[in-house]
XYZ file of C-alpha atoms in Angstrom:
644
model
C 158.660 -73.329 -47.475
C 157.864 -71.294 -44.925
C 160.425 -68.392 -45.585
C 159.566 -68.220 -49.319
C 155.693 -68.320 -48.618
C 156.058 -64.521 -46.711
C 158.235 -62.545 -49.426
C 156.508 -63.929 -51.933
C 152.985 -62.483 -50.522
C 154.900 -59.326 -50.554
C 156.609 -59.355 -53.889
C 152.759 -59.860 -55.119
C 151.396 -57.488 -53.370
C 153.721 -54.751 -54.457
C 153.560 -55.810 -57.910
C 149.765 -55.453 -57.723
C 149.900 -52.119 -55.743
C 152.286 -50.845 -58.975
C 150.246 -52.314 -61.457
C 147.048 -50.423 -60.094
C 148.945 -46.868 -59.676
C 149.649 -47.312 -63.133
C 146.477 -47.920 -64.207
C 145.314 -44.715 -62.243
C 147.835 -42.206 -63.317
C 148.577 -43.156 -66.231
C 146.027 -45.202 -68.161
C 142.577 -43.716 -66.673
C 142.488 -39.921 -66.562
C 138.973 -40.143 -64.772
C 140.819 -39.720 -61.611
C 142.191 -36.491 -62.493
C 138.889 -34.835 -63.445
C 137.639 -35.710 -60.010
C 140.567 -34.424 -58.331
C 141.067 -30.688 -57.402
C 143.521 -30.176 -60.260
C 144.804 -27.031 -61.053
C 146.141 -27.833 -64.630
C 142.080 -28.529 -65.447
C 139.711 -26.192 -65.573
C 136.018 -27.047 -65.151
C 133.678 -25.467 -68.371
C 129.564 -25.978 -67.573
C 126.915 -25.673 -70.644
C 123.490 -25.560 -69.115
C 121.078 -26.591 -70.889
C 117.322 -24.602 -71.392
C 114.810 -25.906 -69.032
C 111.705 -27.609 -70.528
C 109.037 -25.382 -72.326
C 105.492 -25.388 -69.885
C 102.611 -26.072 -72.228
C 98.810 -25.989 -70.930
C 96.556 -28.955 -72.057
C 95.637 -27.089 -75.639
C 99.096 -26.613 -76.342
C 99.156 -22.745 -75.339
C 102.903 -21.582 -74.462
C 102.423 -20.653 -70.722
C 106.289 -20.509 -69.416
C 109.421 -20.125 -71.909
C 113.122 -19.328 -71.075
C 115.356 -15.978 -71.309
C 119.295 -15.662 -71.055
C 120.779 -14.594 -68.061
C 124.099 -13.860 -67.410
C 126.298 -15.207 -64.189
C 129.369 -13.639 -62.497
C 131.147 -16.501 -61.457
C 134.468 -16.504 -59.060
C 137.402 -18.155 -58.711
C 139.694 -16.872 -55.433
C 142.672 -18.364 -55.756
C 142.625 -16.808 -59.207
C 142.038 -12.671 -58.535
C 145.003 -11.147 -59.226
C 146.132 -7.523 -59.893
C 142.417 -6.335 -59.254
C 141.255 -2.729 -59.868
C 139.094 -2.864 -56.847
C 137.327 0.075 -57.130
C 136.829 0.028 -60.855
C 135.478 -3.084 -60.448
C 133.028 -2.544 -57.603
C 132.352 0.801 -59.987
C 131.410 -1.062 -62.840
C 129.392 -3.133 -61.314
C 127.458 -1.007 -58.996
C 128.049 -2.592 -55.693
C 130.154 -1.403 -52.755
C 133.831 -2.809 -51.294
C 132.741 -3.971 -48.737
C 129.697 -6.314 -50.656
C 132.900 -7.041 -52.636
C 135.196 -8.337 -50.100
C 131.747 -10.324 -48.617
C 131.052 -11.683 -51.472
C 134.622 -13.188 -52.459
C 134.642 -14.700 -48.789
C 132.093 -16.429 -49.417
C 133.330 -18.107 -52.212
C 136.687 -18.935 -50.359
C 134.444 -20.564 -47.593
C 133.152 -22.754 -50.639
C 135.889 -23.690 -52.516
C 139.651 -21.263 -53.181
C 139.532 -23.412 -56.236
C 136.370 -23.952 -57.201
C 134.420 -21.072 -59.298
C 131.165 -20.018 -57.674
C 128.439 -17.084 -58.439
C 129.909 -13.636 -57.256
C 126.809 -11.579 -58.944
C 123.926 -13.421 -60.362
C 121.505 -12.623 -63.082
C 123.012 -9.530 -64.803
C 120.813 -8.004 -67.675
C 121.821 -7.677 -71.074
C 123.409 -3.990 -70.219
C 125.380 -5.168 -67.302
C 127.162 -8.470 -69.182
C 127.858 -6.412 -72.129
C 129.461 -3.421 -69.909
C 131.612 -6.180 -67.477
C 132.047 -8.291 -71.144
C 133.762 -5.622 -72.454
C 136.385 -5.125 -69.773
C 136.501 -8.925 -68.601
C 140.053 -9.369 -69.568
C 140.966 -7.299 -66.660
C 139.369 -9.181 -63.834
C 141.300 -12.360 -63.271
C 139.448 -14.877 -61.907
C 136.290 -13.658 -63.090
C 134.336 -14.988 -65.915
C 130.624 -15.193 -67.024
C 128.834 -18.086 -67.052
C 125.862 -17.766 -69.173
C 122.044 -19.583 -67.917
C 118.341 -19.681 -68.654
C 116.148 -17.863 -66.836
C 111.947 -18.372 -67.068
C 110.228 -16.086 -69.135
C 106.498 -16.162 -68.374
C 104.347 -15.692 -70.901
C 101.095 -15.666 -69.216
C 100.373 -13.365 -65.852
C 98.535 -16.015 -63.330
C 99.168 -19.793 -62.629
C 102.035 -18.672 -59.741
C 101.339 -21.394 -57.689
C 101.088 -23.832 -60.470
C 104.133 -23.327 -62.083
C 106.550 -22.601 -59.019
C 109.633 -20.629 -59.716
C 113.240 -21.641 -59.478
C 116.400 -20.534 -57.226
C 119.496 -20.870 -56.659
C 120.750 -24.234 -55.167
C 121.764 -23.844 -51.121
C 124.643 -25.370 -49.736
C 122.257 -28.332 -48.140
C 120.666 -29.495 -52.232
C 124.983 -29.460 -53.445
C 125.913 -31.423 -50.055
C 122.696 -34.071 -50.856
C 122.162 -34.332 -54.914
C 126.105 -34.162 -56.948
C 124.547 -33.099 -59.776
C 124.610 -29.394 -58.528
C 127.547 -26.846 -58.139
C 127.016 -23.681 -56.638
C 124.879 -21.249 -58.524
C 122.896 -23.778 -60.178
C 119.522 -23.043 -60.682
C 117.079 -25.587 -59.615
C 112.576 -25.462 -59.320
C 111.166 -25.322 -56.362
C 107.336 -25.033 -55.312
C 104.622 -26.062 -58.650
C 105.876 -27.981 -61.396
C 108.898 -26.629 -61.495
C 109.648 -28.870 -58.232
C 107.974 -31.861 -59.001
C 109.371 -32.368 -62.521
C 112.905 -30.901 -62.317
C 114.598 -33.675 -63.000
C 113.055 -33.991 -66.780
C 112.447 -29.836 -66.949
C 115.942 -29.255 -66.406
C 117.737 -31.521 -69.129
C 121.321 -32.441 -68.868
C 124.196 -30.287 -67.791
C 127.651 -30.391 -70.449
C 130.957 -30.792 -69.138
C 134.050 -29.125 -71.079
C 137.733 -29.574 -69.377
C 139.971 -27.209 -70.438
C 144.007 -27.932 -70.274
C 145.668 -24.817 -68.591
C 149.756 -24.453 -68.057
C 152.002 -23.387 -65.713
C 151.030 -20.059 -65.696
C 147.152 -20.350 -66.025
C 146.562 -19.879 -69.346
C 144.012 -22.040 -71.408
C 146.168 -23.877 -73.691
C 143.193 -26.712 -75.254
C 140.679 -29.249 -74.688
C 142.050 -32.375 -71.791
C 142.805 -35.197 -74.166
C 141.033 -33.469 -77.127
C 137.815 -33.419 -75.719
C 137.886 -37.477 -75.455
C 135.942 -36.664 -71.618
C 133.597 -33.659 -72.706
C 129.870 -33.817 -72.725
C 127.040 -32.401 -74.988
C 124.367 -30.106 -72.890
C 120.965 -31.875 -72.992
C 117.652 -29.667 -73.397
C 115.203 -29.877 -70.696
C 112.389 -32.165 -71.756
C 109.094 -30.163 -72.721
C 105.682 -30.727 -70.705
C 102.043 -30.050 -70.998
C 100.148 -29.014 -68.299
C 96.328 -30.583 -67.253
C 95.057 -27.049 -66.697
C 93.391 -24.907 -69.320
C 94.989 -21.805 -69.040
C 91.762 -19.915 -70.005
C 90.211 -21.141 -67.565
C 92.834 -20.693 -64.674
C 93.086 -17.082 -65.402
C 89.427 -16.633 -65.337
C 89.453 -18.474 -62.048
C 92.109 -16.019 -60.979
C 90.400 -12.693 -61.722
C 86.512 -13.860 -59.863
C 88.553 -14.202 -57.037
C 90.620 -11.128 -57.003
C 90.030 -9.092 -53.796
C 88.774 -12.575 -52.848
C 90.641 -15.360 -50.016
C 90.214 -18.600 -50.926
C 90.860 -21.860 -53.574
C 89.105 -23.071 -56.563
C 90.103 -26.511 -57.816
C 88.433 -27.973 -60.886
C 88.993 -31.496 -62.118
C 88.245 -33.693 -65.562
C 86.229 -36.778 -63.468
C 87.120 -38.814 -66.486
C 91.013 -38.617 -65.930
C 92.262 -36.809 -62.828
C 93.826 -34.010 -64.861
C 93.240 -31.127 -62.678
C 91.725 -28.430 -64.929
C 92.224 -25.123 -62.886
C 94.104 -25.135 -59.943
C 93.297 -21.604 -58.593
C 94.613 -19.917 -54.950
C 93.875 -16.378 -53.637
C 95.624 -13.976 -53.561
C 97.706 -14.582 -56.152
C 100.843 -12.860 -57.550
C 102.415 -12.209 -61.172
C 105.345 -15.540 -61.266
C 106.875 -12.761 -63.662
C 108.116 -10.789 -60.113
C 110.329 -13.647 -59.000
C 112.081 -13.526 -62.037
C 115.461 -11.210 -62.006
C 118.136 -9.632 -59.854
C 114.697 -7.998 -57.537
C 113.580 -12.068 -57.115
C 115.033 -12.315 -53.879
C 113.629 -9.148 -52.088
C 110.178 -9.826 -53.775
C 110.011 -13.601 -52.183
C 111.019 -12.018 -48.813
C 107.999 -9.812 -49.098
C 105.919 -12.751 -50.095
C 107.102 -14.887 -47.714
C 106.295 -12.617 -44.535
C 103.274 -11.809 -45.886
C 101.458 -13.681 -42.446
C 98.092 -12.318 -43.207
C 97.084 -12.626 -47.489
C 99.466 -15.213 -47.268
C 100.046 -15.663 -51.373
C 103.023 -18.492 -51.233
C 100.147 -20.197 -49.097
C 98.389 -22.668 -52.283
C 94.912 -23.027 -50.550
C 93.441 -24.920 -53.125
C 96.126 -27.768 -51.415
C 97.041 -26.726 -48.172
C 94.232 -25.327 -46.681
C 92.141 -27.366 -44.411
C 88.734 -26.360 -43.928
C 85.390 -27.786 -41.980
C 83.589 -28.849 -45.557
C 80.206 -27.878 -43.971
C 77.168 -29.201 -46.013
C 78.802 -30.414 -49.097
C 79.630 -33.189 -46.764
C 76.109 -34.024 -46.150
C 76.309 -36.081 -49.817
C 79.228 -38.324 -48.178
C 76.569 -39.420 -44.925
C 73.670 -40.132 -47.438
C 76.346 -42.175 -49.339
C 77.729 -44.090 -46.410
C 74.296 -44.356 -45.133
C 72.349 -46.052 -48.172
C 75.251 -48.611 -48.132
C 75.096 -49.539 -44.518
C 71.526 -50.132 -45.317
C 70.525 -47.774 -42.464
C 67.956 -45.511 -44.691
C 66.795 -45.972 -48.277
C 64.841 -43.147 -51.247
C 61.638 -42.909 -49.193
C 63.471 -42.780 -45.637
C 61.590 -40.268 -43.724
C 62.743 -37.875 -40.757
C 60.653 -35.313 -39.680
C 61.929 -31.651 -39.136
C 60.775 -29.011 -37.411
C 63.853 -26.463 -38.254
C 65.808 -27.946 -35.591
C 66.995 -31.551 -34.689
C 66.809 -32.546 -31.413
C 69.496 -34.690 -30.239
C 70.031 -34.649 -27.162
C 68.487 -33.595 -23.783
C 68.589 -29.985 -23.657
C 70.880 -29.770 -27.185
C 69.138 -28.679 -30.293
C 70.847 -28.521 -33.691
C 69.524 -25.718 -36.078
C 68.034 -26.415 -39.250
C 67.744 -23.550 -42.091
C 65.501 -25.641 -44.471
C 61.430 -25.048 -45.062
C 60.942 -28.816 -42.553
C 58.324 -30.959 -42.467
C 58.329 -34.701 -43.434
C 61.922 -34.639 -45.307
C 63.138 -38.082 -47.713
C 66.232 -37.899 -49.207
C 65.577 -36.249 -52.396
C 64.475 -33.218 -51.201
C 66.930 -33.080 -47.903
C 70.037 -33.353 -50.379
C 68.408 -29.356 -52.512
C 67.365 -28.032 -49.196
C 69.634 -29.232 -46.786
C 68.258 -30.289 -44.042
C 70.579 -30.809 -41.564
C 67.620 -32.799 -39.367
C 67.537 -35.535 -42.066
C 71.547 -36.265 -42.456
C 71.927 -35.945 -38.617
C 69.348 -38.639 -38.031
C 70.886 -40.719 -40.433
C 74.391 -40.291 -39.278
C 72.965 -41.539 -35.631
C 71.581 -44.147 -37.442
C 75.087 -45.244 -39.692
C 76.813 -44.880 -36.129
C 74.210 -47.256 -33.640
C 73.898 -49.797 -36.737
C 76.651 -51.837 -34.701
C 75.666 -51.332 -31.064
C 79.123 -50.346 -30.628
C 80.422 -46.202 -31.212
C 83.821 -47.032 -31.617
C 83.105 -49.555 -34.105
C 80.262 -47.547 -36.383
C 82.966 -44.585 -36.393
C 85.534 -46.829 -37.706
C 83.339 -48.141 -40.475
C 81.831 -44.752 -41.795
C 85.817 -43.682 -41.625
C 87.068 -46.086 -43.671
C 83.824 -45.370 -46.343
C 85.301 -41.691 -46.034
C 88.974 -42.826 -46.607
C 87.876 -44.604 -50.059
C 87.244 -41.425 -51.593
C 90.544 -40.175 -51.023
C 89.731 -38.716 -47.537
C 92.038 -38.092 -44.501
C 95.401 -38.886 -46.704
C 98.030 -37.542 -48.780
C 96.458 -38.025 -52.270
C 99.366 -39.041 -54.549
C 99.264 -35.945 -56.266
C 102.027 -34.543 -58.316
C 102.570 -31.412 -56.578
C 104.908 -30.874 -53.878
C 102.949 -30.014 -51.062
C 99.446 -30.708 -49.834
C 97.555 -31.774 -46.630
C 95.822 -35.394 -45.218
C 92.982 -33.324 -44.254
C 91.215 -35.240 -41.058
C 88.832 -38.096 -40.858
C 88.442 -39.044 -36.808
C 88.129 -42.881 -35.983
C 87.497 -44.108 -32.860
C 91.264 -43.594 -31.712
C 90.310 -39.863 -31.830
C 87.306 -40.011 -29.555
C 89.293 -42.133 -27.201
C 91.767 -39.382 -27.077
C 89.082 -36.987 -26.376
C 87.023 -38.223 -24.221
C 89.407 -40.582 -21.996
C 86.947 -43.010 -19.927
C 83.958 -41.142 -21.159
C 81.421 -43.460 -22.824
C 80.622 -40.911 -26.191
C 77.962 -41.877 -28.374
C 76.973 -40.843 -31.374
C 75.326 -38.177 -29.887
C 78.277 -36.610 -28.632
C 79.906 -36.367 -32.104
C 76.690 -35.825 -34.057
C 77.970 -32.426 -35.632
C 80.382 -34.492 -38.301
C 76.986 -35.395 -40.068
C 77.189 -32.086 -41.482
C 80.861 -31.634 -42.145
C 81.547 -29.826 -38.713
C 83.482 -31.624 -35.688
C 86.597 -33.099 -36.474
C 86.324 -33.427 -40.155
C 88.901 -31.291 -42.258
C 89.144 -31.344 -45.947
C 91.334 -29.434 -47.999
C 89.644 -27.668 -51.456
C 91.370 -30.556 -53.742
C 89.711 -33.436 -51.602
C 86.565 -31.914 -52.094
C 87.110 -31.249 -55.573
C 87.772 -35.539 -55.917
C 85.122 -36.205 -54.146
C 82.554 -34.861 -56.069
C 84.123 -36.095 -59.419
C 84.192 -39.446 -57.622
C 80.085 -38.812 -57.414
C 80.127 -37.613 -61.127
C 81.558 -40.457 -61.890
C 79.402 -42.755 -59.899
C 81.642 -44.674 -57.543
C 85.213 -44.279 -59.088
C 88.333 -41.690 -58.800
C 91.538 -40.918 -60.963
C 94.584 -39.697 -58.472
C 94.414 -35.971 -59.469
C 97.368 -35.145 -61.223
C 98.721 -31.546 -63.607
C 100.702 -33.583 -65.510
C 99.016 -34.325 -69.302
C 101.818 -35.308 -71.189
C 105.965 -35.298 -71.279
C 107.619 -34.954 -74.182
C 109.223 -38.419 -75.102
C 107.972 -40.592 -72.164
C 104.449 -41.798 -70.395
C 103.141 -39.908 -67.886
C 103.209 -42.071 -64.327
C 101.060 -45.066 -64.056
C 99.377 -44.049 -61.066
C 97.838 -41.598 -62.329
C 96.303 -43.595 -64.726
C 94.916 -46.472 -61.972
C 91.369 -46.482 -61.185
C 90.164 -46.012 -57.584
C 86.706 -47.445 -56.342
C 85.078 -46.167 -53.397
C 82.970 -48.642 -51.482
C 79.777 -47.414 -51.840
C 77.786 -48.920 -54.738
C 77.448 -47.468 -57.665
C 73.523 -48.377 -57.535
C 73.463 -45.412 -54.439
C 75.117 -42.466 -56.518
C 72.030 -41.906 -58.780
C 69.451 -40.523 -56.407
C 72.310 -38.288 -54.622
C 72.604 -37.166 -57.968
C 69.250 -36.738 -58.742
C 68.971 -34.441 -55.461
C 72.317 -32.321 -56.458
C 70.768 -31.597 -59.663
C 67.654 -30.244 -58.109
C 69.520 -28.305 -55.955
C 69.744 -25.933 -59.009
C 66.478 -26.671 -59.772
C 64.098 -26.309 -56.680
C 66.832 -25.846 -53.747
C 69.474 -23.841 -52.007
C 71.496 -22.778 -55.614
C 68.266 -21.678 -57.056
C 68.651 -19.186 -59.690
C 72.417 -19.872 -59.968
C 71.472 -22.285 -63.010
C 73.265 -22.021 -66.756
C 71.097 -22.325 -69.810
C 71.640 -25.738 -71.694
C 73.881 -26.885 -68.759
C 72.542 -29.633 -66.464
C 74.601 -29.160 -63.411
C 74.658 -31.049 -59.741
C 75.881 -28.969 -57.193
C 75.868 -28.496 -53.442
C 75.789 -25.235 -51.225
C 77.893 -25.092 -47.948
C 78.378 -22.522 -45.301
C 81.420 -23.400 -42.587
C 81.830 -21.992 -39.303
C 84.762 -20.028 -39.210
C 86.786 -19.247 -35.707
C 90.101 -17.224 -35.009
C 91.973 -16.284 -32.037
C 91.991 -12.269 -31.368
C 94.260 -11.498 -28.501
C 94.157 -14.253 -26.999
C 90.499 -14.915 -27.719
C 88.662 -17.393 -29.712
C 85.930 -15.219 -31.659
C 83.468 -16.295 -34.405
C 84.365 -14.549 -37.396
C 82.332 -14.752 -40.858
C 81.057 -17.765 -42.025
C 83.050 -19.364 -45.161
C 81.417 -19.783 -48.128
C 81.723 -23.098 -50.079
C 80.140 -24.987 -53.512
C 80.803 -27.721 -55.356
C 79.713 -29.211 -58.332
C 80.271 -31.391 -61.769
C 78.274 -31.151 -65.311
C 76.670 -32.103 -67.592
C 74.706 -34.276 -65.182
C 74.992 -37.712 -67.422
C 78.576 -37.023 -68.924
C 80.357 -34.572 -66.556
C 83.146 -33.089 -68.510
C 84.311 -31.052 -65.383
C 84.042 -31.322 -61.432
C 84.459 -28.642 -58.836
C 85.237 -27.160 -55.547
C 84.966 -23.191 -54.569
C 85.754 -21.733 -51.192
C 85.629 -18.222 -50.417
C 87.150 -17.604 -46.790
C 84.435 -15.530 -44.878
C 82.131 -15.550 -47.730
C 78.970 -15.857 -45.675
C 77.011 -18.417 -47.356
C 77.427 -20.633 -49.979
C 75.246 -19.362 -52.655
C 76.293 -15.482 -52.278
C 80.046 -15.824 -53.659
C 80.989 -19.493 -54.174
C 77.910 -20.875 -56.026
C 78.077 -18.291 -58.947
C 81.870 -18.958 -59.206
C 81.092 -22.281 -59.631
C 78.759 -21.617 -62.593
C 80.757 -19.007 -63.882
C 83.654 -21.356 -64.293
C 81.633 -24.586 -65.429
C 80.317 -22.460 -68.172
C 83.389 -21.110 -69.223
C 84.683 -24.335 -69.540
C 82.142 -26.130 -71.420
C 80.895 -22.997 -73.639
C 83.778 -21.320 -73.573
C 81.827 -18.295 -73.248
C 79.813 -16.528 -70.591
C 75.990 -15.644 -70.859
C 75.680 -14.850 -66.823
C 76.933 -11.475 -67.060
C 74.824 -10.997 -64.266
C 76.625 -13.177 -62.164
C 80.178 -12.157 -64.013
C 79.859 -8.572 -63.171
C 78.484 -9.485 -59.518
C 81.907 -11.921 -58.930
C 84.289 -9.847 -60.732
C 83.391 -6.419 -59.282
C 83.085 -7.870 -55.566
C 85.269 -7.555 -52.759
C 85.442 -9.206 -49.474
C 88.372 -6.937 -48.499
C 86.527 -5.155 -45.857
C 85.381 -7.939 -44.186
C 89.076 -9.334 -43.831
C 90.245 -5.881 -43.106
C 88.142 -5.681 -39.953
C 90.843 -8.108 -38.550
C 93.836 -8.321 -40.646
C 95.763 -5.662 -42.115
C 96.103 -4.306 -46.041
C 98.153 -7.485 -47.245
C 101.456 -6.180 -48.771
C 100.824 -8.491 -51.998
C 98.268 -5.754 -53.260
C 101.654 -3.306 -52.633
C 103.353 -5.557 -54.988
C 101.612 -6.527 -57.497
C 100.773 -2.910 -58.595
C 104.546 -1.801 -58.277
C 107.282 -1.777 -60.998
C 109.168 -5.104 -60.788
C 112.452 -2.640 -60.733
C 111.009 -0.103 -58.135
C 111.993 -1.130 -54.222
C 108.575 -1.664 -52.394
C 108.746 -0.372 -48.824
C 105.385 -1.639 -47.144
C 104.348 1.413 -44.810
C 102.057 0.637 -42.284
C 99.986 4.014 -40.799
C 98.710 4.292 -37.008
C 95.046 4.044 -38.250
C 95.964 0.582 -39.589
C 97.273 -0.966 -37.133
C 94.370 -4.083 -36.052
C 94.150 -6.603 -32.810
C 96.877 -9.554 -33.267
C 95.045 -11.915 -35.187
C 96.111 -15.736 -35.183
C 93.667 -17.594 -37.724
C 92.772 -21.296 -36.461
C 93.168 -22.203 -40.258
């Protein structure tokens, strides 16, 4: 038995090892598409990427053709060298770099030699193709703007680097592919389905059919089409008050999330990163260190809030139960908090309830009751962590679940960050007094203030903001249609609210009011620091304002911030009205304030530091015309390192 049981094993085995090579090379032909296989050649169809649509159903970003020079080494033969590197206006030696490079990618394999010829340059190298062996055009879509603003929004797309082929199979080499905006965060349903085509080739190369008539060939799948949140009206409007300008403007539909203008200064045309002059315009962009343009402020930016904050300690407050309406604090422009440490107050003082602290300010009567939030426990550490987590339930201090790429948590300290800074120090709340008024350790980015004051609008609750409205063929994602409650009552919003709208009224945004508008709103001036060789100097104060309207059934909620913008009413309050009545009107009857904002510049106050940013170089250049920043002796400024 036992010398039958050991050839039979083998006998079976072999007759299974057999039957599976058959099956292999004979029966499935899947095997040989995956295989380097010279007798197949490789055809891609790529699809058009989605159409961009903003929320009205205005065309904002459509697609052009672009032609591809694509390589294959192992196939140049008998090549005219020079009349190639002729025709195509490049040298020998970018040549022989260039087909190098491909043979470090694949001898076999094609990849781009020359991308994104016009429609000159493919009909001149069309017309000759025959005699370049192992050269062959592979024909794309480019982006074809339509509108002049929304950059940062949209994104642009690139070629794919060897890293994105090595991590995602879905991309060769010189596939396109979004990065930054919406082309990023959708680019799996914006750039539709690839088609396949293998070709049959014989023993000498040539194309002799479709592999097995086609029975493994694929159909190219359009990109799925997309509207956008944002009003594109209102985005570019947001775009030129803020020309000459540093800063974000974010504006939000409290209702739903959808983020309504999603502005970031200075801006760029997406148009110039678009074309065979893409690459040396991003360079420029990119090392840009001062303007900073590929920088979205409106999400990355992380600024002290200043006194639009004060509306988050009432809030916290009037739910610990540690003040109420007629809570009084007396001020004598200045809070004393401290032995020998006075904190300055800008509003008319006197006896000071919260009605008329929230229009004037008063950073006496939010200080106080910040103390008061903090002690309610007998315990710092304990009364920080429960005004944080109050904080945290308006979206504060985390990533927000956005759908755009990047963004900032922004800071909310807890107790663990007073530990850390004052190691066996007993702090108090005292000591860290200055977050009252959005100073300290609190950091919010323009977005998270935006949310916070729709979360006020709306009395308690939040959507995740999102730019997505609606995808062609499929729901947009759930989340973004979840309700968030804070954890203050909803019974405490209406007299903050009844103070923000007064702030128009009878306070600090006095005479920044729209006829037949009710809007709340809230001035705020931040401290702003940098370090100039070596030094840390006060620079110009920032300038911030936000806001939502109409008062009972806000249709639109806002954040401005103008970087070194002095105060809040001088350049970001009149944005803010500018904007809210261009969205609900859809007209403006401030010309007052339109010429004011429009015809302003802050450029001399940034240029006492920083240099002439090279984005103003290239947005008034040709797109065609190389841009050679020159920088004069009588420019030159201190080394600047911004602690933003």
């Amino acid at each position: 038995m036992r010398k039958v049981l050991l050839p039979t094993i083998i006998f079976v085995a072999t007759i299974l090892l057999v039957m599976r090579l058959f099956y292999l090379q004979v029966i499935d032909d899947t095997l040989k598409l995956k295989s380097d296989n010279n007798a197949i050649k490789i055809k891609y169809d790529y699809p058009e990427r989605g159409y961009i649509y903003d929320r009205y159903g205005k065309l904002l970003v459509a697609n052009q053709p672009s032609y591809d020079i694509m390589v294959i080494p192992k196939d140049i033969k008998d090549l005219d060298t020079i009349e190639f590197c002729r025709l195509l206006k490049i040298t020998r030696e970018e040549f022989l770099t260039k087909v190098a490079k491909a043979k470090v990618y694949s001898p076999r394999l094609p990849s781009v030699f020359l991308a994104q010829l016009n429609k000159k340059e493919y009909a001149a190298f069309q017309e000759m193709q025959r005699k370049f062996n192992g050269f062959y055009i592979q024909k794309r879509s480019l982006r074809d703007y339509q509108v002049s603003f929304g950059a940062n929004v949209f994104g642009f797309i690139t070629q794919v680097n060897d890293k994105i082929i090595e991590k995602n199979k879905y991309y060769n080499s010189g596939d396109l592919i979004g990065r930054q905006g919406v082309e990023e965060s959708y680019e799996e349903i914006l750039r539709g389905i690839k088609g396949v085509k293998y070709i049959q080739k014989d023993k000498y190369n040539r194309e002799i059919g479709s592999y097995k008539e086609g029975k493994f060939d694929t159909i190219a799948v359009q990109g799925k089409d997309i509207n956008l949140s944002i009003d594109a009206e209102l985005q570019k409007y947001g775009e030129e008050l803020m020309i000459n300008k540093r800063g974000g403007i974010v504006a939000i539909e409290p209702k739903t999330g959808e983020i309504l203008a999603l502005v970031t200064a200075p801006s760029f045309d997406p148009a110039i990163l678009v074309g065979r002059q893409r690459s040396r315009n991003y360079t420029m962009l990119y090392h840009d260190s001062i303007a900073k343009p590929l920088y979205d402020r409106g999400l990355l930016a992380e600024y002290t809030p200043g006194s639009p904050f004060k509306i988050l300690t009432g809030l916290v407050a009037l739910q610990e139960g540690v003040i109420d309406e007629n809570t009084s604090f007396s001020c004598h422009h200045g809070f004393s908090y401290a032995p020998g440490r006075f904190m300055k107050c800008h509003c008319h003082g006197g006896e000071m309830q919260l009605h008329r602290g929230i229009y004037e300010s008063c950073n006496t009567y939010f200080s106080s009751s910040y103390m008061r939030t903090i002690n309610k426990y007998n315990n710092p550490p304990k009364g920080v962590d429960v005004w944080s987590n109050h904080l945290k339930s308006f979206g504060l201090g985390q990533f927000m679940g956005y759908d755009l790429p990047t963004g900032r948590k922004g800071s909310i300290p807890t107790s663990k960050t007073y530990k850390k800074m004052y190691p066996g120090w007993g702090w108090s709340s005292k000591t860290i007094v200055s977050n009252a008024i959005g100073q300290g350790e609190v950091l919010m980015t323009p977005i998270q203030l935006a949310n916070m004051i729709a979360a006020v609008a709306n009395r308690g609750y939040y959507y995740t903001p999102h730019i997505i409205k609606k995808i062609k063929g499929q729901p947009i994602d759930k989340r973004f249609r979840t309700k968030h409650f804070t954890t203050v009552d909803k019974k405490y919003f209406e007299p903050m609210i009844s103070g923000l709208f007064d702030v128009y009224n009878l306070g600090t945004a006095h005479g920044l009011n729209v006829e037949g508008i009710e809007i709340c709103g809230k001035t705020g001036t931040a401290e702003n620091y940098a370090k100039i060789n070596g030094k840390r100097v006060k620079l110009q104060d920032h300038s911030i304002f936000v806001a939502f309207a109409p008062k009972d059934n806000p249709k639109i909620a806002i954040a401005v911030f103008v970087e070194n913008g002095y105060w809040g009413a001088r350049w970001a309050g009149p944005i803010t009205s500018l904007m809210i009545e261009k969205y609900i009107k859809r007209k403006i009857t401030r010309k007052d304030l339109e010429k004011r904002m429009l015809e302003g510049s802050l450029e001399a106050e940034y240029n006492k530091y920083y240099p002439k940013p090279i984005i103003d170089t290239l947005i008034k250049q040709k797109l065609d015309t190389p841009v050679k920043p020159e920088i004069k002796k009588e420019d030159a400024k201190p080394k600047v390192t911004p602690t933003n």
